[in-house]
Amino acid sequence: MTGKQTTAPERTRRSARQLVAASVGNAVEWYDWYAYTFLATYIAAAVFPKGTGNSLVPLLSTFAVFAVGFFMRPVGGLLMGAVADRRGRRAALTVTILLMGGSSLLVGLTPTYAAAGVAAPVVLVAARLLQGLSVGGEFAASTTFLVESAGPGRRGLFSSFQYVSTTAGQLVASGIATLLVDTLDGPAMDGWGWRVPFWLGGAFSLVGFWIRRGAAETRSAAQRQAPRPDLFEALRRHPRQSLLIAGITAGGTIAYYTWTSYLPTYAELNAGVAKSDALLVSTISLAFFAVLQPLGGLLSDRVGRRPLLLGFGVGFAVLCVPLLHALRDSFAVLLLVSCAGMVLLTGFTSVSAAVNAEVFPPRVRAAGIGFPYSLTVALFGGTAPYVGTLFKDLGHSGLFPWYVAVLCLLSSLVYLRLPETAHRELER
C-alpha cells in the first residue's frame, strides 16, 4: 500500500466536510421548497388572479399548488437516485441543487397574469415541476451520501442531520418571509417583495453547489467498476425492500407533516388559537426539534434503530389522539403538545435515513430509497393538511387524529419485524 496513512484528525475533518456538504445543500433545497409554501398566497394573487374568466387558470392553479410539487417527488427520487447509483452520489447532489436553484429563480422571475396571461401559471407549474423533481432526488442522494460518509458507529448521528438541515431550511425560509411581510407595505409585498426569497434561493444554491463540488465521492471503487444498474432494477429485483421502505415511512411522514406543517392550522381551526400564537409555537418547537435530532441519532448508534422507531410508532399511536384533543385556546398548551410530539417524532426522523440506507445494497441504494420513500411521502405526508381540512369540512374533525394514529400503528408493526442493523457493517 502506497501513500501516507490517514490520521484521526484528518478523518474527522474529512467527515465534517462531508457532513457540511450534505447538510448545507439539503438546507438550501428545503429553504426553496418552504419559501414557496410560506408565500403561496402572494404568488396566487399575482399569477392566479380571481375572476379572470379563463377556465385554464383555476385548473392550473389547483394543479400547481396542490399536486405538482409533491407528486413529482417520486419521479425525482427515481431519476436522481439512478444518477447517484450510476454516476456517483456527488454527481447527483450537484444536479439536484442546480435544479433547485434554477427552479427558485424561475419562481422569482415568473411574470404576473396581468403581464403574460396564461403563460404566467404555465411558467409557475414548470418551476414547481423542477422543484418537486429536485426535492425527491435530494432525499435519495443525500441520504445515501450522509450514511456512506459516516465512520464506524456514527451512521445514526450522520443520519440525523438530514432533518437538522431540513428544519434549518424551513426556519430560514420562515424568518425571511416573516421579515419581508413585517417590513414591506402591502403593494410592495404584492408587487416584488414575494420574489426576493426566491432570488436569494438561487444565490444560496450556488453556494451549496460550490461546497458540494469539494465533497468526496462515497460510492466504492468496486461499485464504480461494476455494470451500471438500469432505472427500475431496484424495484424489479428488490420488491420486498421497496415495500419495507413504504411501511417504515408511512407513519413517520404523516406524523412529521402533521406536527411540523399542519399543527398551527389545526390548532386555529379546531381550538381557536390565534394565528400569531400558532406560528410562534411552530417556530419554537421546530428549533427544539432540530436540537433533538443529533441526540436521537447518537442514541440509535448505542441502543439500535428499532427501539427508537418503536418508541415513535407506539407513542404516536397511543398519544396522538389525546394530544390533539387536549388543544385549546392556550399558547402554553399548544407549545406543550407541539414539543411532546417533536420528542416522539425524533424516534423516526433521527434514524430514518440510516434505516433506509441499511435496507438496500449499494448498487441500487439511492434509487431503491428514492422512489418508494418519495411516493409514500406524496401519498400520506403531502396530503396530511388536506385530509385534516377535509375532515373538518365534513364535520368530523375528530377523525383526523385517529387517521394519524392508525397509520403510526401500522408502521409500528413493520418496525416490530424490522431486523436491527445499527451494529452491522454497512455494505459498500
Short mmCIF file of C-alpha atoms in Angstrom, two decimals:
data_model
loop_
_atom_site.label_atom_id
_atom_site.label_comp_id
_atom_site.label_asym_id
_atom_site.label_seq_id
_atom_site.Cartn_x
_atom_site.Cartn_y
_atom_site.Cartn_z
CA MET A 1 0.00 0.00 0.00
CA THR A 2 1.42 3.37 -1.02
CA GLY A 3 0.89 6.84 0.37
CA LYS A 4 0.76 8.02 3.91
CA GLN A 5 -1.84 6.70 6.32
CA THR A 6 -4.80 8.95 7.16
CA THR A 7 -4.62 10.25 10.71
CA ALA A 8 -7.59 10.52 13.10
CA PRO A 9 -7.76 14.35 12.89
CA GLU A 10 -7.71 14.13 9.08
CA ARG A 11 -10.54 11.59 9.12
CA THR A 12 -12.51 13.86 11.44
CA ARG A 13 -12.00 16.86 9.14
CA ARG A 14 -13.00 14.79 6.12
CA SER A 15 -16.14 13.56 7.85
CA ALA A 16 -17.02 17.12 8.86
CA ARG A 17 -16.61 18.30 5.24
CA GLN A 18 -18.90 15.53 4.04
CA LEU A 19 -21.48 16.40 6.68
CA VAL A 20 -21.39 20.09 5.77
CA ALA A 21 -21.65 19.33 2.04
CA ALA A 22 -24.77 17.22 2.51
CA SER A 23 -26.36 19.42 5.18
CA VAL A 24 -25.81 22.84 3.58
CA GLY A 25 -27.16 21.66 0.26
CA ASN A 26 -30.13 19.97 1.86
CA ALA A 27 -30.93 23.11 3.88
CA VAL A 28 -30.86 25.19 0.67
CA GLU A 29 -33.13 22.68 -1.09
CA TRP A 30 -35.70 22.84 1.69
CA TYR A 31 -35.39 26.61 2.07
CA ASP A 32 -36.53 26.93 -1.54
CA TRP A 33 -39.31 24.40 -1.07
CA TYR A 34 -40.73 26.02 2.07
CA ALA A 35 -40.34 29.57 0.73
CA TYR A 36 -42.96 28.67 -1.86
CA THR A 37 -45.24 27.28 0.86
CA PHE A 38 -44.96 30.38 3.07
CA LEU A 39 -45.55 32.81 0.19
CA ALA A 40 -48.15 30.82 -1.75
CA THR A 41 -50.93 33.36 -1.13
CA TYR A 42 -48.87 36.19 -2.65
CA ILE A 43 -47.90 34.01 -5.61
CA ALA A 44 -51.52 33.00 -6.17
CA ALA A 45 -52.65 36.64 -6.15
CA ALA A 46 -50.07 37.57 -8.79
CA VAL A 47 -50.24 34.51 -11.01
CA PHE A 48 -53.77 33.14 -10.49
CA PRO A 49 -56.00 36.23 -10.06
CA LYS A 50 -59.66 35.77 -9.29
CA GLY A 51 -62.32 36.46 -11.84
CA THR A 52 -60.16 36.11 -14.93
CA GLY A 53 -62.91 34.28 -16.77
CA ASN A 54 -60.36 31.82 -18.17
CA SER A 55 -61.10 28.24 -17.17
CA LEU A 56 -57.45 27.25 -17.57
CA VAL A 57 -56.33 29.50 -14.72
CA PRO A 58 -58.14 27.87 -11.77
CA LEU A 59 -57.30 24.44 -13.22
CA LEU A 60 -53.59 25.24 -13.43
CA SER A 61 -53.70 26.91 -10.03
CA THR A 62 -55.07 23.80 -8.37
CA PHE A 63 -52.64 21.58 -10.24
CA ALA A 64 -49.63 23.70 -9.36
CA VAL A 65 -50.34 24.36 -5.69
CA PHE A 66 -51.80 21.06 -4.58
CA ALA A 67 -50.36 18.37 -6.83
CA VAL A 68 -47.30 19.07 -8.93
CA GLY A 69 -44.70 19.64 -6.22
CA PHE A 70 -45.38 16.53 -4.16
CA PHE A 71 -46.22 14.16 -6.96
CA MET A 72 -43.08 14.96 -8.94
CA ARG A 73 -41.02 13.88 -5.95
CA PRO A 74 -41.25 10.12 -6.67
CA VAL A 75 -40.07 10.81 -10.23
CA GLY A 76 -37.17 12.83 -8.84
CA GLY A 77 -36.37 10.09 -6.35
CA LEU A 78 -36.23 7.51 -9.13
CA LEU A 79 -34.33 9.59 -11.70
CA MET A 80 -31.83 11.29 -9.38
CA GLY A 81 -31.44 8.07 -7.40
CA ALA A 82 -30.46 6.36 -10.65
CA VAL A 83 -27.95 9.14 -11.36
CA ALA A 84 -26.47 8.61 -7.87
CA ASP A 85 -26.20 4.85 -8.42
CA ARG A 86 -24.79 5.12 -11.93
CA ARG A 87 -22.70 8.32 -11.87
CA GLY A 88 -22.00 8.78 -8.18
CA ARG A 89 -23.59 10.39 -5.14
CA ARG A 90 -21.72 13.67 -5.56
CA ALA A 91 -22.84 14.00 -9.19
CA ALA A 92 -26.49 13.60 -8.18
CA LEU A 93 -26.14 16.09 -5.33
CA THR A 94 -24.72 18.75 -7.64
CA VAL A 95 -27.52 18.18 -10.17
CA THR A 96 -30.28 18.42 -7.55
CA ILE A 97 -29.02 21.68 -6.08
CA LEU A 98 -28.63 23.26 -9.54
CA LEU A 99 -32.17 22.14 -10.39
CA MET A 100 -33.49 23.70 -7.20
CA GLY A 101 -31.56 26.92 -7.78
CA GLY A 102 -32.88 27.16 -11.33
CA SER A 103 -36.47 26.47 -10.28
CA SER A 104 -36.20 29.01 -7.45
CA LEU A 105 -35.05 31.69 -9.88
CA LEU A 106 -37.84 30.70 -12.24
CA VAL A 107 -40.43 31.23 -9.49
CA GLY A 108 -38.86 34.61 -8.69
CA LEU A 109 -38.99 35.64 -12.34
CA THR A 110 -42.49 34.32 -13.07
CA PRO A 111 -44.50 37.05 -14.83
CA THR A 112 -47.84 38.15 -13.45
CA TYR A 113 -51.07 37.08 -15.11
CA ALA A 114 -51.76 40.71 -15.96
CA ALA A 115 -48.48 40.88 -17.91
CA ALA A 116 -48.34 37.48 -19.58
CA GLY A 117 -51.78 35.89 -19.37
CA VAL A 118 -51.94 32.08 -19.20
CA ALA A 119 -48.16 31.91 -19.79
CA ALA A 120 -47.68 33.04 -16.16
CA PRO A 121 -49.24 29.97 -14.50
CA VAL A 122 -47.56 27.73 -17.09
CA VAL A 123 -44.14 29.10 -16.04
CA LEU A 124 -45.00 28.58 -12.38
CA VAL A 125 -46.14 24.99 -13.00
CA ALA A 126 -42.82 24.34 -14.78
CA ALA A 127 -40.93 25.74 -11.80
CA ARG A 128 -42.88 23.51 -9.39
CA LEU A 129 -42.17 20.50 -11.60
CA LEU A 130 -38.45 21.21 -11.25
CA GLN A 131 -38.75 21.82 -7.50
CA GLY A 132 -40.53 18.53 -6.93
CA LEU A 133 -38.02 16.70 -9.10
CA SER A 134 -35.15 18.27 -7.18
CA VAL A 135 -36.51 17.63 -3.67
CA GLY A 136 -37.33 14.00 -4.46
CA GLY A 137 -33.85 13.45 -5.85
CA GLU A 138 -32.21 15.31 -2.98
CA PHE A 139 -33.51 12.91 -0.35
CA ALA A 140 -32.36 9.85 -2.28
CA ALA A 141 -28.88 11.20 -2.96
CA SER A 142 -28.21 12.98 0.33
CA THR A 143 -29.49 10.09 2.47
CA THR A 144 -27.14 7.70 0.72
CA PHE A 145 -24.26 10.19 0.80
CA LEU A 146 -24.69 11.00 4.50
CA VAL A 147 -24.84 7.42 5.70
CA GLU A 148 -21.97 6.24 3.48
CA SER A 149 -19.84 9.16 4.73
CA ALA A 150 -20.24 8.17 8.38
CA GLY A 151 -17.46 6.46 10.31
CA PRO A 152 -17.97 3.27 12.31
CA GLY A 153 -20.70 3.64 14.91
CA ARG A 154 -21.75 7.05 13.58
CA ARG A 155 -24.35 6.27 10.92
CA GLY A 156 -27.21 7.27 13.20
CA LEU A 157 -25.55 10.58 14.08
CA PHE A 158 -24.91 11.43 10.43
CA SER A 159 -28.41 10.29 9.52
CA SER A 160 -29.92 12.75 12.00
CA PHE A 161 -28.51 15.73 10.08
CA GLN A 162 -30.98 15.02 7.28
CA TYR A 163 -33.70 16.59 9.43
CA VAL A 164 -31.42 19.09 11.17
CA SER A 165 -30.72 20.66 7.78
CA THR A 166 -34.31 20.30 6.57
CA THR A 167 -35.55 22.13 9.67
CA ALA A 168 -32.85 24.80 9.31
CA GLY A 169 -34.01 25.49 5.76
CA GLN A 170 -37.62 25.72 6.94
CA LEU A 171 -36.73 28.14 9.73
CA VAL A 172 -34.66 30.39 7.44
CA ALA A 173 -37.46 30.48 4.86
CA SER A 174 -39.98 31.31 7.57
CA GLY A 175 -37.74 34.01 9.02
CA ILE A 176 -37.09 35.73 5.70
CA ALA A 177 -40.77 35.57 4.71
CA THR A 178 -41.82 37.00 8.09
CA LEU A 179 -39.22 39.78 7.88
CA LEU A 180 -40.43 40.80 4.43
CA VAL A 181 -44.10 40.78 5.44
CA ASP A 182 -43.35 42.86 8.55
CA THR A 183 -41.07 45.32 6.72
CA LEU A 184 -42.78 45.94 3.38
CA ASP A 185 -46.17 47.52 2.86
CA GLY A 186 -48.92 45.64 1.04
CA PRO A 187 -48.34 46.94 -2.51
CA ALA A 188 -44.59 46.34 -2.30
CA MET A 189 -45.07 42.81 -0.98
CA ASP A 190 -47.66 42.03 -3.63
CA GLY A 191 -45.57 43.61 -6.38
CA TRP A 192 -42.00 42.43 -5.85
CA GLY A 193 -41.41 41.52 -2.20
CA TRP A 194 -42.59 37.92 -2.54
CA ARG A 195 -39.96 37.37 -5.25
CA VAL A 196 -36.96 38.24 -3.03
CA PRO A 197 -36.72 34.88 -1.18
CA PHE A 198 -36.57 33.05 -4.50
CA TRP A 199 -33.80 35.27 -5.82
CA LEU A 200 -31.94 34.59 -2.58
CA GLY A 201 -32.62 30.89 -3.03
CA GLY A 202 -30.87 30.97 -6.39
CA ALA A 203 -27.83 32.59 -4.78
CA PHE A 204 -27.85 30.12 -1.86
CA SER A 205 -27.93 27.26 -4.35
CA LEU A 206 -24.69 28.47 -5.97
CA VAL A 207 -23.02 28.45 -2.54
CA GLY A 208 -24.29 24.92 -1.91
CA PHE A 209 -23.09 23.83 -5.34
CA TRP A 210 -19.61 25.18 -4.64
CA ILE A 211 -19.45 23.34 -1.30
CA ARG A 212 -20.67 20.09 -2.80
CA ARG A 213 -18.13 20.18 -5.62
CA GLY A 214 -15.41 19.73 -2.99
CA ALA A 215 -17.02 16.69 -1.34
CA ALA A 216 -15.53 13.20 -1.68
CA GLU A 217 -17.43 10.52 -3.58
CA THR A 218 -18.77 7.78 -1.30
CA ARG A 219 -19.55 5.13 -3.91
CA SER A 220 -16.88 2.45 -3.62
CA ALA A 221 -14.35 1.65 -6.35
CA ALA A 222 -15.97 -1.75 -6.80
CA GLN A 223 -19.33 -0.13 -7.45
CA ARG A 224 -17.82 2.33 -9.91
CA GLN A 225 -16.32 -0.55 -11.91
CA ALA A 226 -19.46 -2.72 -11.83
CA PRO A 227 -22.06 -2.64 -14.64
CA ARG A 228 -24.48 0.22 -14.20
CA PRO A 229 -27.94 -0.65 -12.87
CA ASP A 230 -30.94 0.12 -15.05
CA LEU A 231 -33.62 2.57 -14.00
CA PHE A 232 -36.06 0.06 -12.46
CA GLU A 233 -33.59 -2.51 -11.17
CA ALA A 234 -34.22 -1.68 -7.51
CA LEU A 235 -37.98 -2.15 -7.89
CA ARG A 236 -37.65 -5.24 -10.03
CA ARG A 237 -35.01 -7.10 -8.02
CA HIS A 238 -35.81 -5.82 -4.51
CA PRO A 239 -39.62 -5.54 -4.24
CA ARG A 240 -39.63 -6.58 -0.56
CA GLN A 241 -37.18 -3.81 0.37
CA SER A 242 -39.23 -1.28 -1.60
CA LEU A 243 -42.38 -2.23 0.31
CA LEU A 244 -40.39 -2.13 3.54
CA ILE A 245 -39.34 1.49 2.85
CA ALA A 246 -43.01 2.38 2.28
CA GLY A 247 -44.05 0.70 5.53
CA ILE A 248 -41.27 2.37 7.51
CA THR A 249 -42.17 5.78 6.07
CA ALA A 250 -45.99 5.88 6.12
CA GLY A 251 -46.48 6.57 9.84
CA GLY A 252 -43.41 8.78 10.07
CA THR A 253 -44.35 11.06 7.19
CA ILE A 254 -47.97 11.61 8.30
CA ALA A 255 -46.76 12.42 11.83
CA TYR A 256 -43.97 14.68 10.52
CA TYR A 257 -46.17 16.80 8.25
CA THR A 258 -48.95 16.93 10.83
CA TRP A 259 -46.66 18.23 13.57
CA THR A 260 -44.26 20.41 11.55
CA SER A 261 -46.62 21.88 8.94
CA TYR A 262 -50.30 21.34 9.72
CA LEU A 263 -50.44 21.68 13.52
CA PRO A 264 -50.69 25.54 13.53
CA THR A 265 -53.61 25.41 11.11
CA TYR A 266 -55.22 22.51 13.01
CA ALA A 267 -54.96 24.49 16.26
CA GLU A 268 -56.54 27.55 14.61
CA LEU A 269 -59.41 25.57 13.06
CA ASN A 270 -60.21 23.29 15.98
CA ALA A 271 -59.09 25.14 19.13
CA GLY A 272 -59.42 28.80 18.19
CA VAL A 273 -55.71 29.53 18.73
CA ALA A 274 -54.66 32.91 17.32
CA LYS A 275 -52.63 32.68 14.11
CA SER A 276 -49.71 34.68 15.58
CA ASP A 277 -49.52 32.35 18.61
CA ALA A 278 -49.70 29.25 16.41
CA LEU A 279 -46.86 30.45 14.18
CA LEU A 280 -44.67 31.42 17.15
CA VAL A 281 -45.19 27.99 18.74
CA SER A 282 -44.32 26.38 15.41
CA THR A 283 -41.03 28.30 15.23
CA ILE A 284 -40.04 27.47 18.82
CA SER A 285 -40.91 23.79 18.50
CA LEU A 286 -39.08 23.45 15.18
CA ALA A 287 -35.90 24.85 16.75
CA PHE A 288 -36.36 22.40 19.64
CA PHE A 289 -36.88 19.59 17.12
CA ALA A 290 -33.61 20.42 15.30
CA VAL A 291 -31.66 20.23 18.58
CA LEU A 292 -33.14 16.80 19.36
CA GLN A 293 -32.06 15.15 16.10
CA PRO A 294 -28.35 14.51 16.83
CA LEU A 295 -29.27 13.24 20.29
CA GLY A 296 -31.63 10.71 18.74
CA GLY A 297 -29.03 9.71 16.17
CA LEU A 298 -26.35 9.18 18.82
CA LEU A 299 -28.76 7.15 20.95
CA SER A 300 -29.61 4.91 18.00
CA ASP A 301 -25.91 4.20 17.44
CA ARG A 302 -25.77 2.87 21.00
CA VAL A 303 -29.11 1.07 21.51
CA GLY A 304 -30.17 0.41 17.91
CA ARG A 305 -32.66 1.82 15.41
CA ARG A 306 -35.63 -0.38 16.25
CA PRO A 307 -36.16 0.82 19.86
CA LEU A 308 -36.38 4.44 18.66
CA LEU A 309 -38.72 3.55 15.78
CA LEU A 310 -40.98 1.58 18.10
CA GLY A 311 -40.93 4.41 20.64
CA PHE A 312 -42.09 6.77 17.93
CA GLY A 313 -44.69 4.47 16.35
CA VAL A 314 -46.30 3.15 19.52
CA GLY A 315 -46.02 6.55 21.22
CA PHE A 316 -47.85 8.30 18.40
CA ALA A 317 -50.43 5.52 18.06
CA VAL A 318 -51.30 5.85 21.76
CA LEU A 319 -50.80 9.59 22.37
CA CYS A 320 -51.71 11.31 19.09
CA VAL A 321 -55.46 11.39 19.79
CA PRO A 322 -55.20 12.65 23.41
CA LEU A 323 -52.55 15.21 22.44
CA LEU A 324 -54.60 16.73 19.62
CA HIS A 325 -57.81 16.58 21.67
CA ALA A 326 -56.02 18.41 24.51
CA LEU A 327 -55.56 21.53 22.35
CA ARG A 328 -57.37 24.63 23.49
CA ASP A 329 -57.01 28.39 23.06
CA SER A 330 -53.80 28.49 25.09
CA PHE A 331 -50.24 29.31 23.99
CA ALA A 332 -48.77 27.11 26.75
CA VAL A 333 -50.92 24.08 25.94
CA LEU A 334 -50.15 24.32 22.21
CA LEU A 335 -46.42 24.62 22.95
CA LEU A 336 -46.54 21.59 25.25
CA VAL A 337 -48.47 19.49 22.71
CA SER A 338 -46.15 20.56 19.90
CA CYS A 339 -42.93 19.81 21.80
CA ALA A 340 -44.26 16.48 23.11
CA GLY A 341 -44.96 15.42 19.54
CA MET A 342 -41.50 16.55 18.45
CA VAL A 343 -39.88 14.32 21.10
CA LEU A 344 -41.82 11.29 19.87
CA LEU A 345 -41.23 12.19 16.23
CA THR A 346 -37.45 12.26 16.76
CA GLY A 347 -37.55 8.48 17.16
CA PHE A 348 -38.36 8.32 13.45
CA THR A 349 -36.69 11.35 11.89
CA SER A 350 -33.28 10.96 13.54
CA VAL A 351 -32.79 7.42 12.20
CA SER A 352 -34.89 7.17 9.03
CA ALA A 353 -32.01 7.99 6.67
CA ALA A 354 -29.79 5.35 8.29
CA VAL A 355 -32.53 2.71 8.30
CA ASN A 356 -33.35 3.36 4.64
CA ALA A 357 -29.72 3.16 3.56
CA GLU A 358 -29.17 -0.03 5.55
CA VAL A 359 -32.08 -1.77 3.78
CA PHE A 360 -30.70 -1.66 0.21
CA PRO A 361 -27.42 -2.93 -1.29
CA PRO A 362 -25.07 -0.19 -2.53
CA ARG A 363 -25.58 -0.95 -6.24
CA VAL A 364 -29.17 0.42 -6.17
CA ARG A 365 -29.21 2.13 -2.78
CA ALA A 366 -30.14 5.67 -3.88
CA ALA A 367 -32.81 4.73 -6.43
CA GLY A 368 -34.08 1.99 -4.12
CA ILE A 369 -34.66 4.54 -1.37
CA GLY A 370 -35.76 7.46 -3.53
CA PHE A 371 -38.85 6.13 -5.33
CA PRO A 372 -40.76 4.26 -2.57
CA TYR A 373 -39.88 6.89 0.04
CA SER A 374 -40.98 9.85 -2.09
CA LEU A 375 -44.13 8.09 -3.28
CA THR A 376 -45.14 7.32 0.31
CA VAL A 377 -44.46 10.92 1.35
CA ALA A 378 -46.60 12.18 -1.54
CA LEU A 379 -49.48 9.84 -0.66
CA PHE A 380 -49.52 10.32 3.11
CA GLY A 381 -47.30 13.25 4.16
CA GLY A 382 -48.13 15.72 1.41
CA THR A 383 -51.85 15.10 1.75
CA ALA A 384 -51.96 15.45 5.57
CA PRO A 385 -53.13 19.11 5.63
CA TYR A 386 -55.77 18.43 3.01
CA VAL A 387 -57.10 15.30 4.71
CA GLY A 388 -57.28 17.19 8.02
CA THR A 389 -59.13 20.10 6.39
CA LEU A 390 -61.46 17.69 4.58
CA PHE A 391 -62.43 16.02 7.87
CA LYS A 392 -63.12 19.48 9.30
CA ASP A 393 -65.26 20.48 6.33
CA LEU A 394 -67.25 17.25 6.61
CA GLY A 395 -67.91 17.95 10.27
CA HIS A 396 -65.70 15.09 11.53
CA SER A 397 -62.53 16.86 12.60
CA GLY A 398 -62.11 14.39 15.48
CA LEU A 399 -61.37 11.62 12.98
CA PHE A 400 -58.09 13.13 11.78
CA PRO A 401 -56.08 12.27 14.94
CA TRP A 402 -57.34 8.68 14.62
CA TYR A 403 -56.20 8.62 10.98
CA VAL A 404 -52.68 9.61 12.07
CA ALA A 405 -52.72 7.13 14.96
CA VAL A 406 -53.77 4.20 12.75
CA LEU A 407 -51.02 4.86 10.21
CA CYS A 408 -48.45 5.05 13.02
CA LEU A 409 -49.75 1.78 14.45
CA LEU A 410 -49.43 0.07 11.06
CA SER A 411 -45.84 1.32 10.72
CA SER A 412 -45.14 0.05 14.25
CA LEU A 413 -45.99 -3.46 13.06
CA VAL A 414 -43.31 -3.04 10.39
CA TYR A 415 -40.80 -1.76 12.97
CA LEU A 416 -41.54 -4.75 15.18
CA ARG A 417 -40.38 -7.16 12.47
CA LEU A 418 -37.53 -4.99 11.24
CA PRO A 419 -34.09 -6.58 11.70
CA GLU A 420 -31.68 -4.49 13.77
CA THR A 421 -28.97 -3.04 11.51
CA ALA A 422 -27.30 -0.41 13.70
CA HIS A 423 -24.30 -2.52 14.65
CA ARG A 424 -23.79 -4.25 11.31
CA GLU A 425 -21.13 -3.17 8.85
CA LEU A 426 -22.67 -1.12 6.03
CA GLU A 427 -22.40 -2.97 2.73
CA ARG A 428 -20.30 -0.99 0.24
#
